[in-house]
Tab-separated table of C-alpha atoms and ligand atoms in Angstrom:
chain	number	residue	atom	x	y	z
A	3	MET	CA	0.000	0.000	0.000
A	4	THR	CA	1.251	3.484	-0.828
A	5	THR	CA	1.268	6.095	1.897
A	6	ALA	CA	-1.654	7.859	0.205
A	7	ALA	CA	-3.673	4.658	-0.044
A	8	ARG	CA	-2.995	3.863	3.608
A	9	ALA	CA	-4.093	7.357	4.647
A	10	ALA	CA	-7.294	6.964	2.590
A	11	ALA	CA	-8.030	3.606	4.215
A	12	LEU	CA	-7.558	5.132	7.678
A	13	GLN	CA	-9.866	8.007	6.777
A	14	ALA	CA	-12.513	5.598	5.512
A	15	ARG	CA	-12.311	3.693	8.785
A	16	ALA	CA	-12.648	6.953	10.731
A	17	ALA	CA	-15.785	7.811	8.739
A	18	THR	CA	-17.287	4.420	9.473
A	19	HIS	CA	-16.427	4.910	13.131
A	20	ALA	CA	-18.110	8.340	13.200
A	21	ILE	CA	-21.296	6.817	11.779
A	22	GLU	CA	-21.100	3.908	14.249
A	23	LEU	CA	-20.816	6.305	17.188
A	24	GLU	CA	-23.941	8.150	16.045
A	25	ASN	CA	-25.767	4.887	15.566
A	26	ARG	CA	-24.756	3.567	18.957
A	27	HIS	CA	-25.254	6.702	21.053
A	28	GLY	CA	-27.792	8.794	19.176
A	29	ALA	CA	-31.540	8.577	18.727
A	30	HIS	CA	-32.462	7.175	15.336
A	31	ASN	CA	-34.737	10.063	14.387
A	32	TYR	CA	-32.944	10.724	11.091
A	33	GLN	CA	-31.674	8.535	8.295
A	34	PRO	CA	-28.707	10.501	6.929
A	35	LEU	CA	-26.944	9.663	3.693
A	36	PRO	CA	-23.756	7.697	4.477
A	37	VAL	CA	-21.322	10.606	4.223
A	38	VAL	CA	-19.329	12.208	7.056
A	39	LEU	CA	-18.767	15.922	6.429
A	40	ASN	CA	-16.143	17.955	8.184
A	41	ARG	CA	-15.825	21.192	6.218
A	42	GLY	CA	-17.882	23.568	4.125
A	43	ALA	CA	-16.943	26.508	1.925
A	44	GLY	CA	-19.445	28.387	-0.208
A	45	VAL	CA	-21.573	25.927	-2.159
A	46	TYR	CA	-19.250	23.025	-1.400
A	47	LEU	CA	-19.048	20.475	1.398
A	48	PHE	CA	-16.105	18.171	2.062
A	49	ASP	CA	-15.980	14.740	3.667
A	50	GLU	CA	-13.219	13.253	5.778
A	51	GLN	CA	-11.500	11.828	2.716
A	52	GLY	CA	-11.352	15.326	1.250
A	53	ARG	CA	-13.983	14.527	-1.375
A	54	ARG	CA	-15.878	17.603	-2.523
A	55	TYR	CA	-19.655	17.744	-2.865
A	56	LEU	CA	-21.885	20.404	-4.357
A	57	ASP	CA	-24.492	21.250	-1.701
A	58	MET	CA	-27.842	21.270	-3.489
A	59	MET	CA	-29.898	21.302	-0.293
A	60	SER	CA	-28.260	23.951	1.898
A	61	ALA	CA	-29.552	22.476	5.150
A	62	TYR	CA	-33.227	22.802	4.207
A	63	SER	CA	-32.566	26.401	3.050
A	64	ALA	CA	-30.762	27.451	6.239
A	65	VAL	CA	-27.480	27.935	4.365
A	66	SER	CA	-28.689	30.395	1.723
A	67	PHE	CA	-25.425	32.347	1.908
A	68	GLY	CA	-23.219	29.299	1.449
A	69	HIS	CA	-21.079	27.665	4.092
A	70	SER	CA	-18.898	29.907	6.252
A	71	HIS	CA	-19.598	33.117	4.354
A	72	PRO	CA	-16.673	35.418	5.304
A	73	ALA	CA	-18.880	38.439	6.118
A	74	LEU	CA	-21.105	36.335	8.373
A	75	VAL	CA	-18.238	34.511	10.055
A	76	GLN	CA	-16.685	37.921	10.725
A	77	ALA	CA	-19.909	39.239	12.245
A	78	LEU	CA	-20.167	36.087	14.362
A	79	THR	CA	-16.600	36.071	15.658
A	80	GLU	CA	-16.453	39.820	16.316
A	81	GLN	CA	-19.692	39.684	18.274
A	82	ALA	CA	-18.736	36.471	20.074
A	83	GLY	CA	-15.581	38.180	21.298
A	84	ARG	CA	-17.569	41.096	22.657
A	85	LEU	CA	-20.964	39.904	23.947
A	86	SER	CA	-23.027	36.820	23.121
A	87	VAL	CA	-25.844	36.097	25.555
A	88	THR	CA	-27.456	38.391	28.094
A	89	SER	CA	-31.080	37.181	28.166
A	90	ARG	CA	-33.837	39.696	27.545
A	91	ALA	CA	-33.609	40.838	31.155
A	92	PHE	CA	-31.447	43.660	29.753
A	93	HIS	CA	-31.237	45.692	26.567
A	94	THR	CA	-28.301	45.194	24.209
A	95	ASP	CA	-26.930	47.398	21.457
A	96	ARG	CA	-27.541	44.654	18.839
A	97	LEU	CA	-31.233	43.772	19.189
A	98	GLY	CA	-32.792	47.076	18.124
A	99	PRO	CA	-30.887	47.351	14.826
A	100	PHE	CA	-31.709	43.709	14.032
A	101	LEU	CA	-35.451	44.188	14.661
A	102	ALA	CA	-35.453	47.425	12.650
A	103	ALA	CA	-33.831	45.652	9.688
A	104	LEU	CA	-36.298	42.767	9.964
A	105	CYS	CA	-39.256	45.157	9.856
A	106	ARG	CA	-37.770	47.178	7.006
A	107	VAL	CA	-37.051	44.241	4.673
A	108	THR	CA	-40.399	42.544	5.331
A	109	GLY	CA	-42.652	45.596	5.595
A	110	MET	CA	-44.060	44.337	8.903
A	111	ALA	CA	-44.660	46.588	11.918
A	112	ARG	CA	-42.930	44.625	14.692
A	113	ALA	CA	-40.735	41.591	15.200
A	114	LEU	CA	-40.329	39.127	18.073
A	115	PRO	CA	-37.090	37.126	17.957
A	116	MET	CA	-36.902	33.418	18.728
A	117	ASN	CA	-34.471	30.645	17.800
A	118	SER	CA	-35.959	27.750	15.861
A	119	GLY	CA	-38.637	27.931	13.200
A	120	ALA	CA	-40.994	25.881	15.368
A	121	GLU	CA	-40.714	28.480	18.132
A	122	ALA	CA	-41.573	31.250	15.684
A	123	VAL	CA	-44.702	29.316	14.675
A	124	GLU	CA	-45.586	28.680	18.335
A	125	THR	CA	-45.243	32.433	18.875
A	126	ALA	CA	-47.575	33.063	15.932
A	127	ILE	CA	-50.152	30.703	17.436
A	128	LYS	CA	-50.032	32.453	20.803
A	129	ALA	CA	-50.278	35.895	19.177
A	130	ALA	CA	-53.214	34.834	17.014
A	131	ARG	CA	-55.121	33.377	19.938
A	132	LYS	CA	-54.561	36.371	22.194
A	133	TRP	CA	-55.559	38.738	19.377
A	134	ALA	CA	-58.710	36.683	18.809
A	135	TYR	CA	-59.743	36.982	22.479
A	136	LYS	CA	-58.750	40.588	23.061
A	137	VAL	CA	-59.539	42.210	19.715
A	138	LYS	CA	-61.909	39.955	17.792
A	139	ARG	CA	-63.756	39.078	21.024
A	140	VAL	CA	-63.877	35.326	20.473
A	141	PRO	CA	-65.264	33.646	23.631
A	142	ASP	CA	-62.511	32.481	25.977
A	143	GLY	CA	-60.986	29.127	25.046
A	144	GLN	CA	-62.852	28.938	21.722
A	145	ALA	CA	-60.321	30.353	19.254
A	146	GLN	CA	-59.763	28.216	16.199
A	147	ILE	CA	-56.751	28.263	13.900
A	148	LEU	CA	-56.961	26.936	10.369
A	149	VAL	CA	-53.971	25.312	8.710
A	150	ALA	CA	-53.369	23.787	5.294
A	151	GLU	CA	-53.246	20.077	4.623
A	152	GLY	CA	-49.656	18.998	4.006
A	153	ASN	CA	-48.307	21.750	6.268
A	154	PHE	CA	-44.916	21.515	7.918
A	155	ALA	CA	-44.250	23.938	10.754
A	156	GLY	CA	-41.829	22.047	12.973
A	157	ARG	CA	-41.884	19.261	15.535
A	158	THR	CA	-43.312	20.547	18.823
A	159	THR	CA	-46.293	18.671	20.219
A	160	THR	CA	-48.733	21.455	19.337
A	161	ILE	CA	-47.393	21.730	15.798
A	162	VAL	CA	-47.336	18.006	14.995
A	163	GLY	CA	-50.865	17.926	16.390
A	164	PHE	CA	-52.103	19.875	13.365
A	165	SER	CA	-49.904	18.040	10.866
A	166	THR	CA	-51.741	15.883	8.333
A	167	GLU	CA	-48.715	13.578	8.027
A	168	ALA	CA	-49.532	10.378	9.923
A	169	GLN	CA	-45.929	9.609	10.940
A	170	TYR	CA	-45.360	13.061	12.449
A	171	ARG	CA	-48.282	12.466	14.823
A	172	ASP	CA	-48.167	8.736	15.448
A	173	GLY	CA	-47.552	8.030	19.113
A	174	PHE	CA	-47.218	11.657	20.208
A	175	GLY	CA	-50.752	12.522	21.273
A	176	PRO	CA	-52.860	13.796	22.942
A	177	PHE	CA	-52.690	16.980	20.917
A	178	ALA	CA	-53.743	20.551	21.556
A	179	PRO	CA	-57.272	21.306	20.366
A	180	GLY	CA	-58.243	24.369	18.352
A	181	PHE	CA	-56.884	23.498	14.918
A	182	ALA	CA	-58.561	22.390	11.700
A	183	SER	CA	-57.096	21.844	8.267
A	184	VAL	CA	-58.285	22.767	4.797
A	185	PRO	CA	-56.885	21.643	1.419
A	186	PHE	CA	-53.816	23.631	0.350
A	187	GLY	CA	-54.338	25.776	-2.730
A	188	ASP	CA	-58.132	25.849	-2.392
A	189	ALA	CA	-59.295	29.335	-1.380
A	190	LYS	CA	-62.983	28.346	-1.501
A	191	ALA	CA	-62.397	25.563	1.020
A	192	LEU	CA	-60.714	28.064	3.316
A	193	GLU	CA	-63.669	30.433	3.154
A	194	ALA	CA	-66.126	27.604	3.815
A	195	ALA	CA	-64.176	26.521	6.924
A	196	ILE	CA	-64.090	29.945	8.585
A	197	THR	CA	-66.335	30.339	11.617
A	198	PRO	CA	-66.906	33.349	13.903
A	199	HIS	CA	-64.262	31.792	16.192
A	200	THR	CA	-61.536	31.567	13.539
A	201	ALA	CA	-58.493	33.538	14.634
A	202	ALA	CA	-56.025	32.852	11.849
A	203	PHE	CA	-55.054	30.844	8.817
A	204	ILE	CA	-51.425	29.705	8.900
A	205	VAL	CA	-50.070	28.826	5.462
A	206	GLU	CA	-46.774	28.297	3.641
A	207	PRO	CA	-46.798	30.189	0.326
A	208	ILE	CA	-45.077	27.136	-1.152
A	209	GLN	CA	-45.158	23.927	0.871
A	210	GLY	CA	-41.542	22.870	1.344
A	211	GLU	CA	-41.497	19.606	3.286
A	212	ALA	CA	-44.691	18.434	1.585
A	213	GLY	CA	-42.629	18.119	-1.606
A	214	ILE	CA	-42.227	21.689	-2.941
A	215	VAL	CA	-45.933	22.144	-3.647
A	216	VAL	CA	-46.777	25.357	-5.487
A	217	PRO	CA	-50.395	26.541	-5.146
A	218	PRO	CA	-52.391	27.790	-8.156
A	219	ALA	CA	-51.621	31.357	-9.263
A	220	GLY	CA	-53.769	33.849	-7.396
A	221	TYR	CA	-54.158	31.640	-4.308
A	222	LEU	CA	-52.350	33.932	-1.881
A	223	LYS	CA	-54.236	36.959	-3.167
A	224	ALA	CA	-57.533	35.114	-2.727
A	225	VAL	CA	-56.503	34.025	0.797
A	226	ARG	CA	-55.647	37.651	1.596
A	227	ASP	CA	-59.072	38.846	0.433
A	228	ILE	CA	-60.918	36.133	2.359
A	229	CYS	CA	-58.977	36.746	5.567
A	230	THR	CA	-59.581	40.496	5.335
A	231	ARG	CA	-63.298	40.039	4.694
A	232	HIS	CA	-63.755	37.664	7.648
A	233	ASN	CA	-61.387	39.438	10.064
A	234	VAL	CA	-59.109	36.405	10.193
A	235	LEU	CA	-55.337	36.826	10.468
A	236	MET	CA	-53.381	35.644	7.447
A	237	ILE	CA	-50.151	34.235	8.845
A	238	CYS	CA	-47.541	33.147	6.328
A	239	ASP	CA	-45.018	30.581	7.436
A	240	GLU	CA	-42.001	31.670	5.415
A	241	VAL	CA	-39.424	29.891	7.554
A	242	GLN	CA	-38.314	28.086	4.389
A	243	THR	CA	-39.599	30.277	1.533
A	244	GLY	CA	-38.576	33.638	2.993
A	245	LEU	CA	-35.434	35.733	2.626
A	246	GLY	CA	-34.922	35.454	-1.103
A	247	ARG	CA	-35.286	31.701	-1.515
A	248	THR	CA	-38.096	31.843	-4.106
A	249	GLY	CA	-36.818	34.860	-6.031
A	250	ARG	CA	-38.401	37.604	-3.919
A	251	MET	CA	-37.632	38.734	-0.383
A	252	LEU	CA	-40.817	36.918	0.673
A	253	ALA	CA	-42.698	34.348	-1.388
A	254	CYS	CA	-45.831	36.458	-0.654
A	255	ASP	CA	-44.269	39.243	-2.716
A	256	HIS	CA	-44.861	37.236	-5.904
A	257	GLU	CA	-48.552	38.068	-5.524
A	258	GLY	CA	-48.080	41.454	-3.880
A	259	VAL	CA	-49.628	40.182	-0.656
A	260	ARG	CA	-48.819	41.475	2.841
A	261	PRO	CA	-49.741	39.006	5.597
A	262	ASP	CA	-50.845	40.022	9.107
A	263	GLY	CA	-48.277	37.710	10.664
A	264	LEU	CA	-45.104	36.173	9.309
A	265	THR	CA	-42.625	33.587	10.526
A	266	LEU	CA	-38.997	33.565	9.422
A	267	GLY	CA	-36.169	31.237	10.387
A	268	LYS	CA	-33.648	28.982	8.686
A	269	ALA	CA	-31.619	31.419	6.497
A	270	LEU	CA	-32.091	34.188	9.077
A	271	GLY	CA	-29.226	32.651	11.057
A	272	GLY	CA	-26.855	32.967	8.114
A	273	GLY	CA	-26.197	29.245	8.227
A	274	LEU	CA	-24.328	29.735	11.507
A	275	LEU	CA	-26.922	29.884	14.284
A	276	PRO	CA	-30.594	29.153	14.883
A	277	VAL	CA	-32.330	32.529	14.513
A	278	SER	CA	-36.059	32.923	13.915
A	279	ALA	CA	-38.691	35.593	14.308
A	280	PHE	CA	-42.404	36.172	14.349
A	281	LEU	CA	-43.396	39.442	12.702
A	282	ALA	CA	-46.814	41.024	12.765
A	283	ARG	CA	-48.925	44.077	12.280
A	284	GLU	CA	-49.209	46.483	15.196
A	285	ASP	CA	-52.516	45.389	16.771
A	286	VAL	CA	-51.431	41.732	16.757
A	287	MET	CA	-47.992	42.152	18.286
A	288	SER	CA	-49.259	44.651	20.851
A	289	GLN	CA	-51.220	41.844	22.510
A	290	PHE	CA	-48.006	40.609	24.094
A	291	THR	CA	-47.294	42.223	27.457
A	292	PRO	CA	-44.244	41.645	29.699
A	293	GLY	CA	-44.245	38.066	30.982
A	294	ASP	CA	-46.594	36.680	28.304
A	295	HIS	CA	-43.940	35.065	26.204
A	296	GLY	CA	-40.189	34.750	25.946
A	297	SER	CA	-37.084	32.718	25.306
A	298	THR	CA	-33.748	32.642	27.127
A	299	PHE	CA	-31.778	32.767	23.902
A	300	GLY	CA	-34.253	34.587	21.639
A	301	GLY	CA	-32.788	37.851	20.345
A	302	ASN	CA	-29.418	37.375	22.019
A	303	PRO	CA	-26.731	39.782	20.763
A	304	LEU	CA	-24.815	37.060	18.934
A	305	ALA	CA	-27.918	35.940	17.041
A	306	ALA	CA	-28.928	39.557	16.416
A	307	ALA	CA	-25.502	40.462	15.012
A	308	VAL	CA	-25.487	37.476	12.674
A	309	GLY	CA	-29.132	37.977	11.674
A	310	LEU	CA	-28.500	41.631	10.905
A	311	ALA	CA	-25.408	40.774	8.855
A	312	ALA	CA	-27.428	38.131	6.983
A	313	LEU	CA	-30.182	40.623	6.121
A	314	GLU	CA	-27.601	43.168	4.951
A	315	LEU	CA	-25.868	40.567	2.811
A	316	LEU	CA	-29.168	39.490	1.294
A	317	GLU	CA	-29.821	43.037	0.118
A	318	ARG	CA	-26.260	43.983	-0.806
A	319	GLU	CA	-25.749	40.908	-2.996
A	320	GLN	CA	-29.329	41.046	-4.344
A	321	LEU	CA	-29.692	37.367	-3.575
A	322	ALA	CA	-33.441	37.302	-4.220
A	323	ARG	CA	-32.886	38.442	-7.791
A	324	ARG	CA	-30.113	35.902	-8.144
A	325	ALA	CA	-32.420	33.170	-6.866
A	326	GLN	CA	-34.967	34.150	-9.490
A	327	GLU	CA	-32.481	34.141	-12.388
A	328	HIS	CA	-30.608	31.029	-11.322
A	329	GLY	CA	-33.836	29.285	-10.390
A	330	ASP	CA	-35.301	29.924	-13.828
A	331	HIS	CA	-32.118	28.551	-15.373
A	332	LEU	CA	-32.102	25.455	-13.133
A	333	MET	CA	-35.766	24.780	-13.845
A	334	ALA	CA	-35.219	25.100	-17.616
A	335	GLN	CA	-32.167	22.808	-17.526
A	336	LEU	CA	-34.037	20.191	-15.489
A	337	ARG	CA	-36.948	20.249	-17.919
A	338	ARG	CA	-34.513	19.831	-20.800
A	339	LEU	CA	-33.380	16.535	-19.273
A	340	ALA	CA	-36.841	15.293	-20.296
A	341	HIS	CA	-36.164	11.884	-18.772
A	342	PRO	CA	-39.152	9.543	-18.402
A	343	ALA	CA	-38.254	9.017	-14.711
A	344	ILE	CA	-38.974	12.715	-14.090
A	345	LYS	CA	-42.691	13.083	-13.560
A	346	GLU	CA	-42.614	16.782	-12.767
A	347	VAL	CA	-40.266	19.672	-12.072
A	348	ARG	CA	-41.834	22.353	-9.886
A	349	GLY	CA	-40.982	25.223	-7.597
A	350	GLN	CA	-40.084	28.858	-7.634
A	351	GLY	CA	-36.680	30.530	-7.538
A	352	LEU	CA	-34.117	28.202	-5.999
A	353	LEU	CA	-36.686	26.022	-4.236
A	354	ILE	CA	-37.242	23.240	-6.727
A	355	GLY	CA	-38.598	19.720	-6.467
A	356	VAL	CA	-38.023	16.985	-9.023
A	357	GLU	CA	-40.723	14.341	-8.738
A	358	ILE	CA	-39.321	10.916	-9.574
A	359	ASP	CA	-41.532	8.162	-10.971
A	360	PRO	CA	-41.250	5.424	-8.309
A	361	SER	CA	-41.368	2.699	-10.966
A	362	PHE	CA	-37.881	3.910	-11.963
A	363	ALA	CA	-36.345	4.576	-8.548
A	364	SER	CA	-37.062	6.011	-5.132
A	365	ALA	CA	-35.998	9.616	-4.624
A	366	ARG	CA	-33.705	8.284	-1.883
A	367	ALA	CA	-31.932	6.018	-4.386
A	368	VAL	CA	-31.498	9.001	-6.714
A	369	CYS	CA	-29.997	11.028	-3.848
A	370	GLU	CA	-27.580	8.198	-3.009
A	371	ALA	CA	-26.495	7.992	-6.644
A	372	LEU	CA	-26.122	11.779	-6.761
A	373	MET	CA	-23.871	11.570	-3.720
A	374	ALA	CA	-21.567	9.224	-5.629
A	375	GLU	CA	-21.542	11.883	-8.369
A	376	GLY	CA	-20.450	14.561	-5.864
A	377	VAL	CA	-23.835	16.219	-5.384
A	378	LEU	CA	-25.602	16.240	-2.017
A	379	THR	CA	-29.303	16.616	-1.525
A	380	LYS	CA	-32.135	14.891	0.294
A	381	ASP	CA	-35.405	13.429	-0.847
A	382	THR	CA	-38.647	14.679	0.585
A	383	HIS	CA	-41.770	12.586	0.742
A	384	GLY	CA	-40.134	9.547	-0.849
A	385	THR	CA	-40.643	10.664	-4.436
A	386	VAL	CA	-39.254	14.198	-4.616
A	387	VAL	CA	-35.603	15.193	-5.005
A	388	ARG	CA	-35.220	18.617	-3.469
A	389	LEU	CA	-32.905	21.081	-5.213
A	390	ALA	CA	-32.390	24.165	-3.062
A	391	PRO	CA	-28.735	25.196	-3.230
A	392	PRO	CA	-27.210	28.214	-1.495
A	393	LEU	CA	-28.426	31.360	-3.277
A	394	VAL	CA	-24.786	32.294	-3.978
A	395	ILE	CA	-24.461	29.396	-6.423
A	396	GLU	CA	-23.017	30.150	-9.862
A	397	ARG	CA	-24.563	29.141	-13.153
A	398	ALA	CA	-21.733	26.727	-13.995
A	399	GLN	CA	-22.273	24.945	-10.657
A	400	ILE	CA	-25.973	24.586	-11.424
A	401	ASP	CA	-25.048	23.037	-14.741
A	402	ASP	CA	-22.738	20.602	-12.909
A	403	ALA	CA	-25.624	19.499	-10.697
A	404	VAL	CA	-27.970	19.016	-13.654
A	405	ALA	CA	-25.299	17.050	-15.542
A	406	ALA	CA	-24.858	14.797	-12.482
A	407	LEU	CA	-28.607	14.193	-12.295
A	408	GLY	CA	-28.569	13.429	-16.021
A	409	ARG	CA	-25.868	10.787	-15.483
A	410	VAL	CA	-27.769	9.274	-12.545
A	411	LEU	CA	-30.969	9.003	-14.557
A	412	LYS	CA	-29.115	7.591	-17.554
A	413	ALA	CA	-27.684	4.847	-15.341
A	414	LEU	CA	-31.246	3.935	-14.344
A	415	ASP	CA	-32.024	3.197	-18.000
A	416	SER	CA	-29.460	0.413	-18.117
A	417	ARG	CA	-30.637	-1.244	-14.910
A	418	PRO	CA	-32.900	-4.266	-15.198
A	419	ARG	CA	-36.527	-3.874	-14.070
A	420	VAL	CA	-36.080	-6.085	-11.012
A	421	CYS	CA	-33.450	-3.669	-9.669
A	422	ARG	CA	-35.890	-0.821	-10.089
A	423	ALA	CA	-38.437	-2.674	-7.992
A	424	GLU	CA	-35.829	-3.193	-5.255
A	425	SER	CA	-34.933	0.445	-5.163
A	426	VAL	CA	-38.607	1.324	-4.683
A	427	ALA	CA	-38.760	-0.906	-1.645
A	428	ALA	CA	-35.502	0.509	-0.217
B	3	PLP	C1	-38.305	24.054	8.780
B	3	PLP	C2	-39.615	24.710	8.908
B	3	PLP	C3	-40.139	25.037	10.167
B	3	PLP	C4	-39.490	24.609	11.462
B	3	PLP	O1	-38.233	25.133	11.638
B	3	PLP	P1	-37.237	24.473	12.730
B	3	PLP	O2	-36.109	25.443	12.807
B	3	PLP	O3	-36.840	23.136	12.187
B	3	PLP	O4	-38.003	24.356	13.991
B	3	PLP	C5	-41.325	25.739	10.209
B	3	PLP	N1	-41.979	26.071	9.089
B	3	PLP	C6	-41.507	25.766	7.862
B	3	PLP	C7	-42.263	26.191	6.659
B	3	PLP	C8	-40.313	25.059	7.730
B	3	PLP	O5	-39.877	24.716	6.525
C-alpha cells in the first residue's frame, strides 16, 4: 500500500467509526446519507476523505449564503468576542438594529425574535389566539386556527398535532385542540371553513417539506381577500420560503400580498446559528405584554448580530434576484433533461422539487447515486428530489448538478426492471 492509499483507508475507517458512534449513542430520528462531512466553503461540502460535494440542499434552506460566508463569520466572531448572551432581562446594542432591519425588509410593523422555526410558529399561534380573544372578542378558550393540509411547521407537540402527516403524529398525542385543516391551494375551502371563532389561517406560500408544492396562481391573493373580509389573520409561514429563496424577499411578494403575521427562520441565522422571528402588524404584536412570552436565547446579541449581517448581505448581494435568475435557469435545464423518470419539475426561484416516478427509482436512491456523483441533496416525501442550493451558487455549478442528475438518470435506464423494484422498496 502506498502512503496515500494507507491514509485513505484510515480516513474511511474513521468515517465508518463516526457513523457507528452516532448509531450507537444517538436517537435514530434521522436517516442521513452515508457521508461524514467535516468542512464547508461556499456551495461546497467536504468529507473526511477530502472529497468535494456540491451542496444542493443547503440544510433545508438554512445555508442560503453558502457555508462559512466570510462576512457572516466575521460578524459572528467579532460579536462572540464582545458579547453573546445576556437574556432579555437587559437591553443590548444589537437587538434594536436587528429588529429594525427585519421590519424594514419585510414591511411588517414589529418583530419578536426566537431561535428555531418551530418556536416562531408557536409564537404566531399564541399571538393569534390572544388577538382573537382581546380584539376579535372570540369567547374564551374557543379560538380556532386553520392550517393547510400537508403543512410543515416544525416538531413541537402542538405543531405536529395539526400536521396531516400520519408519521409526524403517530404516538405523540394527545394533541392541543383548536386546529382544523383545509386543502392547500383551495381558497374556496378556506372560506367555507371559517367560523366566527376563527383567529387565523397559517399557510406556507409554497409547501416545502410536503414536496415543494406550489399553489395555483392567485391563491395567496384570494386568501388575503378572504382573511380580510372575515377578520381572520393571514399568517404566512415563510421559515423556508422567505429571505430570497423563491426569487423575492418573501414568497408572498410574488402576488403582492402582505400578511398580518409572518414567521422567518432557517436562512435568518446565516447558516451559523438558529435565529427565527415572528413578525406582525401592530394590533397583533401589541397583545403581548411583559411576561406573556419569551425565550432565554431569543434575540441574544450574537444571534442579532449574525441575523443583521445576513439581512444586509441578502440586500447587498441582491440574492433574491439571483435566486430568481438562477432558479429559472435550473428549472429550464431540469426540464430539458426530459427523462421519463422525471414526472414533474416544480418550484419557484431556488426552491425546486423533481418528482421521480417510483417505478424507476425512489428519490432516496437518486440522492444516493447523486452523492456518488459529488452532489448532495435529500429526498422529501419519498418521491421528490429537493434542489435548493445556497443562493450564492453560480450558473456553472448549477449546470454541474444538472449534468450529475442526467448521469444518474441515464444509469437507471441500463438497470434491469427487477433492480428498479428493489430500489422502490428501499
Ligand atoms: C423548517 C420549517 C419550520 C421549522 O423550523 P425548525 O427550525 O426546524 O423548527 C417551520 N416552518 C416551515 C415552513 C419550515 O420549513
